[in-house]
Each structure stands twice: as C-alpha cells, then as structure tokens.
Short mmCIF file of C-alpha atoms in Angstrom, two decimals:
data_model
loop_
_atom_site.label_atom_id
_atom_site.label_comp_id
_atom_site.label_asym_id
_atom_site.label_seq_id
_atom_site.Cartn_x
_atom_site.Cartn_y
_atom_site.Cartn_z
CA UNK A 32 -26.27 -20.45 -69.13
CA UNK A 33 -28.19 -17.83 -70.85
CA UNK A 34 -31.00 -16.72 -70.60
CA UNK A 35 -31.36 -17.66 -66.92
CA UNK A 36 -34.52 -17.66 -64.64
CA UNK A 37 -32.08 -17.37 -61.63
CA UNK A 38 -33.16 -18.05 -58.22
CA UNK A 39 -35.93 -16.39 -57.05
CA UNK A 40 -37.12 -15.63 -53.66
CA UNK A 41 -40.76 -14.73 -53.34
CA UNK A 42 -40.98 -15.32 -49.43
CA UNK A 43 -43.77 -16.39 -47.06
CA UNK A 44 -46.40 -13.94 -45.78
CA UNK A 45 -45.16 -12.21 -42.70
CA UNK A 46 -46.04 -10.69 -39.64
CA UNK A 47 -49.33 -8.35 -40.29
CA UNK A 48 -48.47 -4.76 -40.21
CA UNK A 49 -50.73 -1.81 -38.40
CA UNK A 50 -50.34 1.50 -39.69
CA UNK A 51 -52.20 4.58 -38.23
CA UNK A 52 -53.57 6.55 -40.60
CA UNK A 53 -51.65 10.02 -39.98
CA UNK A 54 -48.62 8.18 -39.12
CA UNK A 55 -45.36 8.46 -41.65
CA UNK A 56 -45.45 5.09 -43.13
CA UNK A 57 -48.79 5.15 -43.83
CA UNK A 58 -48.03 8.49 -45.73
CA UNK A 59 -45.40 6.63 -48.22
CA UNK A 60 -47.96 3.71 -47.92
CA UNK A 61 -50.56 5.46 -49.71
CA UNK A 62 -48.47 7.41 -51.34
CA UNK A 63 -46.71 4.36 -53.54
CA UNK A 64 -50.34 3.25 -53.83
CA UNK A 65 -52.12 6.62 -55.27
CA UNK A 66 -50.64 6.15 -59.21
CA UNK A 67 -52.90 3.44 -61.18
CA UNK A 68 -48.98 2.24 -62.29
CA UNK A 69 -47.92 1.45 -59.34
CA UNK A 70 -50.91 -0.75 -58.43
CA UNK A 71 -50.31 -2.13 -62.06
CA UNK A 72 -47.13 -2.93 -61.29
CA UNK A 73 -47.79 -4.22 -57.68
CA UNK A 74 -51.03 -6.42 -59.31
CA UNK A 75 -48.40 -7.82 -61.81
CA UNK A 76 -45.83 -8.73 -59.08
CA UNK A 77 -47.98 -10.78 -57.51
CA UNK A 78 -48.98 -12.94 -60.30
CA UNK A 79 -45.41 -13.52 -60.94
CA UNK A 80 -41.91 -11.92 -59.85
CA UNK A 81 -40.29 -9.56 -63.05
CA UNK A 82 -37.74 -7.49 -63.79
CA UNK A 83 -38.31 -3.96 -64.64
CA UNK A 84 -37.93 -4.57 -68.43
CA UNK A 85 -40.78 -7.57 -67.93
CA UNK A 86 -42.99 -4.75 -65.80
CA UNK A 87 -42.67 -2.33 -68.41
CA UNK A 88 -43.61 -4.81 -71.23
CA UNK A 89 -46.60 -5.43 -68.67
CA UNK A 90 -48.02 -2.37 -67.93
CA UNK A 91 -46.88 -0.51 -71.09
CA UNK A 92 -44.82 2.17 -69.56
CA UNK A 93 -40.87 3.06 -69.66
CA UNK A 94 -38.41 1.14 -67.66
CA UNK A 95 -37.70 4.10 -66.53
CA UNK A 96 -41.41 4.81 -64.53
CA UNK A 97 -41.71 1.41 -63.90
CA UNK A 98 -38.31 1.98 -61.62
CA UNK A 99 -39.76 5.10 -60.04
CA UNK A 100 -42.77 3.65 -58.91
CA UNK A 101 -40.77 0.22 -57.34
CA UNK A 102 -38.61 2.63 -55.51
CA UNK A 103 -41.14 3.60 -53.83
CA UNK A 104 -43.41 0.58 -53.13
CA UNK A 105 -39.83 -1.33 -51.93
CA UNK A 106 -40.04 2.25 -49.44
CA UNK A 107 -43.41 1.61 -48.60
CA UNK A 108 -42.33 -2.25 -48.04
CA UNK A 109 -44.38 -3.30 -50.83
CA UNK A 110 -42.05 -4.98 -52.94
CA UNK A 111 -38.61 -6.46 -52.22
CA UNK A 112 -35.83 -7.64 -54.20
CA UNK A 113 -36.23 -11.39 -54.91
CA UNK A 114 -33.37 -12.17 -56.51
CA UNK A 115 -31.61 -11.94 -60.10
CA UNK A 116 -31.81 -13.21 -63.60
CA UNK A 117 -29.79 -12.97 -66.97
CA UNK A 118 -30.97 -10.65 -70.12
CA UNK A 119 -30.41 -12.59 -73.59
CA UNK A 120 -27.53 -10.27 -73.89
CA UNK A 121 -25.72 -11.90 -70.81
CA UNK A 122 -26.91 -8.91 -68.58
CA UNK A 123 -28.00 -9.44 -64.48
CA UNK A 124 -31.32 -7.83 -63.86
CA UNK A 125 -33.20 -7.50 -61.10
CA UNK A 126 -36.14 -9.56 -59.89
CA UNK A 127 -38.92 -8.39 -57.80
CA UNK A 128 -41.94 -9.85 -55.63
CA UNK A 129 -44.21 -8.76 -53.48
CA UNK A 130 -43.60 -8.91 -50.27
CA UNK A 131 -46.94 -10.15 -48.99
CA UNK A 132 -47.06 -8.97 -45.69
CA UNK A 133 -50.76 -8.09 -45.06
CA UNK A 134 -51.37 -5.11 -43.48
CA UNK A 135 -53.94 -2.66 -41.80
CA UNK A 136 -54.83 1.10 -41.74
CA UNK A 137 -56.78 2.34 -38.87
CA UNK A 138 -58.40 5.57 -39.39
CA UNK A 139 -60.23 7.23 -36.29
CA UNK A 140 -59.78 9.77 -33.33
CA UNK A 141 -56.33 8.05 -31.53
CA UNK A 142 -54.61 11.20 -30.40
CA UNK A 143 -53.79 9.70 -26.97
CA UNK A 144 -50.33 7.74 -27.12
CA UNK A 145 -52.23 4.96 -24.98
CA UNK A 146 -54.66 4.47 -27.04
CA UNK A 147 -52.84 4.19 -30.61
CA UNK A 148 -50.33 1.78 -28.92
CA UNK A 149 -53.27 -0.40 -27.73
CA UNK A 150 -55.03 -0.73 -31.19
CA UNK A 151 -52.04 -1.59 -32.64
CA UNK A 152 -51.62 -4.44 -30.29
CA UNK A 153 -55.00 -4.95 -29.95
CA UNK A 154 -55.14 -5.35 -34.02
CA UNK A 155 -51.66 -6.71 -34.43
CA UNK A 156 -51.90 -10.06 -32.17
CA UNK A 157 -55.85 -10.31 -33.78
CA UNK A 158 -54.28 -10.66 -36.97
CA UNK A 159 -51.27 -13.16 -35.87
#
C-alpha cells in the first residue's frame, strides 16, 4: 500500500474570473504572483500535481517556503488541494494542482460602480 500515488483531483478549467485592478483580490492576486518561487512553484503545479516535499525538491527551496508561498496562491485561488498521497514512511501528504481557472485583470479609469460592473460582465460572458 505504500508508497501510494492516491487519488488525485486536478479539475476542469472553470468559469473565467475578472478582477479589477485596485480591487482586493487582485491585490492577493498579484501579490502570490510577485516572488519568482511562487511562479516556480505555480509553473511546476501545472506540469504535474506535488506535494510540498516534491515542490521543494523542484524548485530547490525549504518545505517550509514552498508552504508559505501555496498558502497564499490557494488565497489567491491559484492552487487547490487535489487530494492526498503516502510518504515511504507511511505518512499522508498533501497534493496540490492548479486550479486552472483563467482569469483577467482590467486596468483603466472604472471609478463609476456602473461601469466596473459592466466590464466585468461585458468581459466575463466574452470569455464563457
């Protein structure tokens, strides 16, 4: 029974998501995206789902880093929890994937409620 690859679930692509570019989520967007690990990590992922000890070994960093920066790309809804596997050693780890929603940042002049609710639509069922 061990090791295990365990079921994994690396899901379908999704429903495109809009972000305005001062909005929140957009903030944590970038934000999970601004460390060169982190898009390491996130270009790894979607060549094949790991655990953080297989990300690590990857991108030669520290577990530990490697689970500060998917903390915040599973925030930023970049990453997801895909399932589990077992270590050699009979431990359950972790699995992640990408979640492969595609999405868009708009950056302009929206400051009318109106208008940044129309983009978004506008954009949203153009992507659908």
């Amino acid at each position: 029974m061990l090791p295990s690859d365990g079921d994994v679930d690396v899901g379908g692509e999704g429903s495109p998501r809009v972000h305005l570019f001062d909005d929140e989520e957009t903030e944590e967007l970038i934000g999970s995206l601004s460390c060169a690990t982190a898009r390491e990590i996130l270009s790894s992922l979607h060549e094949s789902p790991a655990t953080a000890a297989e990300l690590a070994d990857s991108v030669d960093t520290s577990i530990q880093n490697v689970r500060h920066h998917l903390g915040n790309l599973e925030d930023a809804e970049l990453v997801q929890l895909a399932g589990t596997r077992y270590s050699e050693k009979g431990r359950e780890m972790k699995v992640y994937a990408p979640t492969d929603d595609p999405f868009v940042v708009c950056v302009g002049g929206l400051d009318d409620d109106g208008a940044r609710e129309g983009i978004v639509d506008a954009i949203e069922s153009f992507l659908e």
